[in-house]
Amino acid sequence: MSKLTEELSNHGCDMKVTLERFLGDEDFYEKCLREMLNDSSFEELGKAIEANDVKAAFESAHTLKGLAANMGLDPMLDIVVELVEPLRNGILDGMDVIYLKLMEEKKEYDKFLDA
């Protein structure tokens, strides 16, 4: 297990199952993780919440939910679910706070990649 996957595992990510999905190719996983963390959905979600655009916020959050799940980022997935379900029901109240929490979690993964 590489340093990155070990750190992710220690952070609460299910790396055993995730690496099986990536056929054990840790380099490919890292490349995909970098791409995922640079996905425009993070920024689009923030802009949609700021603009009170529930539909766009839901679409971005739902995209991030799928990305986080596929990458095995369980701590991030838990936060994104806190966004998706209220947004699905048209609720924007408090989403800005959860979005900030999501972005803090994203910074953790960015740090793991920079280490």
PDB file of C-alpha atoms in Angstrom:
ATOM      1  CA  MET A   1       0.000   0.000   0.000  1.00  0.00           C
ATOM      2  CA  SER A   2       1.400   3.394  -0.983  1.00  0.00           C
ATOM      3  CA  LYS A   3       1.754   6.287   1.430  1.00  0.00           C
ATOM      4  CA  LEU A   4      -1.268   7.965  -0.180  1.00  0.00           C
ATOM      5  CA  THR A   5      -3.573   4.973   0.118  1.00  0.00           C
ATOM      6  CA  GLU A   6      -2.353   4.346   3.659  1.00  0.00           C
ATOM      7  CA  GLU A   7      -3.148   7.959   4.631  1.00  0.00           C
ATOM      8  CA  LEU A   8      -6.558   7.729   2.978  1.00  0.00           C
ATOM      9  CA  SER A   9      -7.267   4.481   4.783  1.00  0.00           C
ATOM     10  CA  ASN A  10      -6.259   6.041   8.108  1.00  0.00           C
ATOM     11  CA  HIS A  11      -8.584   8.957   7.291  1.00  0.00           C
ATOM     12  CA  GLY A  12     -11.551   6.590   7.028  1.00  0.00           C
ATOM     13  CA  CYS A  13     -11.586   5.774   3.331  1.00  0.00           C
ATOM     14  CA  ASP A  14     -12.317   2.193   2.280  1.00  0.00           C
ATOM     15  CA  MET A  15      -9.155   1.705   0.267  1.00  0.00           C
ATOM     16  CA  LYS A  16      -9.228  -2.093   0.190  1.00  0.00           C
ATOM     17  CA  VAL A  17     -12.500  -2.238  -1.739  1.00  0.00           C
ATOM     18  CA  THR A  18     -11.682   0.877  -3.758  1.00  0.00           C
ATOM     19  CA  LEU A  19      -8.330  -0.442  -4.940  1.00  0.00           C
ATOM     20  CA  GLU A  20     -10.041  -3.654  -6.036  1.00  0.00           C
ATOM     21  CA  ARG A  21     -12.273  -1.453  -8.204  1.00  0.00           C
ATOM     22  CA  PHE A  22      -9.083   0.044  -9.662  1.00  0.00           C
ATOM     23  CA  LEU A  23      -7.592  -3.441 -10.176  1.00  0.00           C
ATOM     24  CA  GLY A  24      -4.911  -2.658  -7.606  1.00  0.00           C
ATOM     25  CA  ASP A  25      -3.419   0.102  -9.764  1.00  0.00           C
ATOM     26  CA  GLU A  26      -2.513   2.750  -7.184  1.00  0.00           C
ATOM     27  CA  ASP A  27      -0.950   5.069  -9.767  1.00  0.00           C
ATOM     28  CA  PHE A  28      -4.171   5.074 -11.776  1.00  0.00           C
ATOM     29  CA  TYR A  29      -6.161   5.647  -8.589  1.00  0.00           C
ATOM     30  CA  GLU A  30      -3.987   8.647  -7.706  1.00  0.00           C
ATOM     31  CA  LYS A  31      -4.441  10.089 -11.198  1.00  0.00           C
ATOM     32  CA  CYS A  32      -8.224   9.677 -10.921  1.00  0.00           C
ATOM     33  CA  LEU A  33      -8.217  11.215  -7.439  1.00  0.00           C
ATOM     34  CA  ARG A  34      -6.366  14.276  -8.720  1.00  0.00           C
ATOM     35  CA  GLU A  35      -8.902  14.625 -11.544  1.00  0.00           C
ATOM     36  CA  MET A  36     -11.811  14.181  -9.151  1.00  0.00           C
ATOM     37  CA  LEU A  37     -10.549  16.829  -6.737  1.00  0.00           C
ATOM     38  CA  ASN A  38     -10.254  19.269  -9.646  1.00  0.00           C
ATOM     39  CA  ASP A  39     -13.783  18.573 -10.871  1.00  0.00           C
ATOM     40  CA  SER A  40     -15.744  21.745 -11.606  1.00  0.00           C
ATOM     41  CA  SER A  41     -18.688  20.454  -9.553  1.00  0.00           C
ATOM     42  CA  PHE A  42     -17.054  21.705  -6.339  1.00  0.00           C
ATOM     43  CA  GLU A  43     -17.003  25.298  -7.598  1.00  0.00           C
ATOM     44  CA  GLU A  44     -20.370  24.984  -9.344  1.00  0.00           C
ATOM     45  CA  LEU A  45     -21.960  23.753  -6.122  1.00  0.00           C
ATOM     46  CA  GLY A  46     -20.674  26.763  -4.193  1.00  0.00           C
ATOM     47  CA  LYS A  47     -21.902  29.183  -6.848  1.00  0.00           C
ATOM     48  CA  ALA A  48     -25.308  27.511  -7.020  1.00  0.00           C
ATOM     49  CA  ILE A  49     -25.758  27.654  -3.246  1.00  0.00           C
ATOM     50  CA  GLU A  50     -24.726  31.314  -3.244  1.00  0.00           C
ATOM     51  CA  ALA A  51     -27.208  32.032  -6.060  1.00  0.00           C
ATOM     52  CA  ASN A  52     -29.998  30.082  -4.294  1.00  0.00           C
ATOM     53  CA  ASP A  53     -30.236  27.797  -7.336  1.00  0.00           C
ATOM     54  CA  VAL A  54     -31.519  24.564  -5.784  1.00  0.00           C
ATOM     55  CA  LYS A  55     -31.640  22.648  -9.075  1.00  0.00           C
ATOM     56  CA  ALA A  56     -28.031  23.423 -10.029  1.00  0.00           C
ATOM     57  CA  ALA A  57     -26.856  22.823  -6.457  1.00  0.00           C
ATOM     58  CA  PHE A  58     -28.550  19.429  -6.409  1.00  0.00           C
ATOM     59  CA  GLU A  59     -27.025  18.440  -9.759  1.00  0.00           C
ATOM     60  CA  SER A  60     -23.519  19.390  -8.617  1.00  0.00           C
ATOM     61  CA  ALA A  61     -23.925  17.709  -5.241  1.00  0.00           C
ATOM     62  CA  HIS A  62     -25.287  14.562  -6.870  1.00  0.00           C
ATOM     63  CA  THR A  63     -22.285  14.456  -9.220  1.00  0.00           C
ATOM     64  CA  LEU A  64     -19.935  14.807  -6.248  1.00  0.00           C
ATOM     65  CA  LYS A  65     -21.788  12.065  -4.413  1.00  0.00           C
ATOM     66  CA  GLY A  66     -21.078   9.646  -7.255  1.00  0.00           C
ATOM     67  CA  LEU A  67     -17.460  10.730  -7.543  1.00  0.00           C
ATOM     68  CA  ALA A  68     -16.804  10.415  -3.813  1.00  0.00           C
ATOM     69  CA  ALA A  69     -18.461   6.992  -3.714  1.00  0.00           C
ATOM     70  CA  ASN A  70     -16.487   5.682  -6.692  1.00  0.00           C
ATOM     71  CA  MET A  71     -13.230   6.959  -5.212  1.00  0.00           C
ATOM     72  CA  GLY A  72     -13.941   5.396  -1.808  1.00  0.00           C
ATOM     73  CA  LEU A  73     -13.810   8.761  -0.041  1.00  0.00           C
ATOM     74  CA  ASP A  74     -16.284   7.788   2.668  1.00  0.00           C
ATOM     75  CA  PRO A  75     -15.745  10.863   4.906  1.00  0.00           C
ATOM     76  CA  MET A  76     -16.404  13.151   1.925  1.00  0.00           C
ATOM     77  CA  LEU A  77     -19.343  11.027   0.822  1.00  0.00           C
ATOM     78  CA  ASP A  78     -20.951  11.418   4.241  1.00  0.00           C
ATOM     79  CA  ILE A  79     -20.752  15.208   3.921  1.00  0.00           C
ATOM     80  CA  VAL A  80     -22.065  15.234   0.355  1.00  0.00           C
ATOM     81  CA  VAL A  81     -25.061  13.131   1.415  1.00  0.00           C
ATOM     82  CA  GLU A  82     -25.835  15.887   3.953  1.00  0.00           C
ATOM     83  CA  LEU A  83     -26.158  18.196   0.938  1.00  0.00           C
ATOM     84  CA  VAL A  84     -27.875  15.939  -1.582  1.00  0.00           C
ATOM     85  CA  GLU A  85     -30.893  14.853   0.403  1.00  0.00           C
ATOM     86  CA  PRO A  86     -32.092  18.331   1.513  1.00  0.00           C
ATOM     87  CA  LEU A  87     -31.358  19.743  -1.955  1.00  0.00           C
ATOM     88  CA  ARG A  88     -33.363  16.906  -3.510  1.00  0.00           C
ATOM     89  CA  ASN A  89     -36.273  18.215  -1.429  1.00  0.00           C
ATOM     90  CA  GLY A  90     -35.684  21.845  -2.419  1.00  0.00           C
ATOM     91  CA  ILE A  91     -34.074  22.879   0.877  1.00  0.00           C
ATOM     92  CA  LEU A  92     -31.186  25.354   0.703  1.00  0.00           C
ATOM     93  CA  ASP A  93     -31.177  26.505   4.338  1.00  0.00           C
ATOM     94  CA  GLY A  94     -27.881  25.624   5.996  1.00  0.00           C
ATOM     95  CA  MET A  95     -26.314  24.254   2.825  1.00  0.00           C
ATOM     96  CA  ASP A  96     -23.665  26.983   2.840  1.00  0.00           C
ATOM     97  CA  VAL A  97     -22.328  25.672   6.164  1.00  0.00           C
ATOM     98  CA  ILE A  98     -22.238  22.086   4.916  1.00  0.00           C
ATOM     99  CA  TYR A  99     -20.567  23.266   1.699  1.00  0.00           C
ATOM    100  CA  LEU A 100     -17.784  24.866   3.766  1.00  0.00           C
ATOM    101  CA  LYS A 101     -17.415  21.582   5.639  1.00  0.00           C
ATOM    102  CA  LEU A 102     -17.127  19.785   2.291  1.00  0.00           C
ATOM    103  CA  MET A 103     -14.432  22.171   1.107  1.00  0.00           C
ATOM    104  CA  GLU A 104     -12.466  21.653   4.335  1.00  0.00           C
ATOM    105  CA  GLU A 105     -12.650  17.904   3.743  1.00  0.00           C
ATOM    106  CA  LYS A 106     -11.476  18.433   0.153  1.00  0.00           C
ATOM    107  CA  LYS A 107      -8.436  20.304   1.497  1.00  0.00           C
ATOM    108  CA  GLU A 108      -7.516  17.192   3.501  1.00  0.00           C
ATOM    109  CA  TYR A 109      -7.346  15.114   0.323  1.00  0.00           C
ATOM    110  CA  ASP A 110      -5.384  17.841  -1.438  1.00  0.00           C
ATOM    111  CA  LYS A 111      -2.856  17.673   1.432  1.00  0.00           C
ATOM    112  CA  PHE A 112      -2.561  13.903   1.086  1.00  0.00           C
ATOM    113  CA  LEU A 113      -1.721  14.339  -2.596  1.00  0.00           C
ATOM    114  CA  ASP A 114       0.811  17.087  -1.891  1.00  0.00           C
ATOM    115  CA  ALA A 115       2.638  15.070   0.783  1.00  0.00           C
TER     116      ALA A 115
END
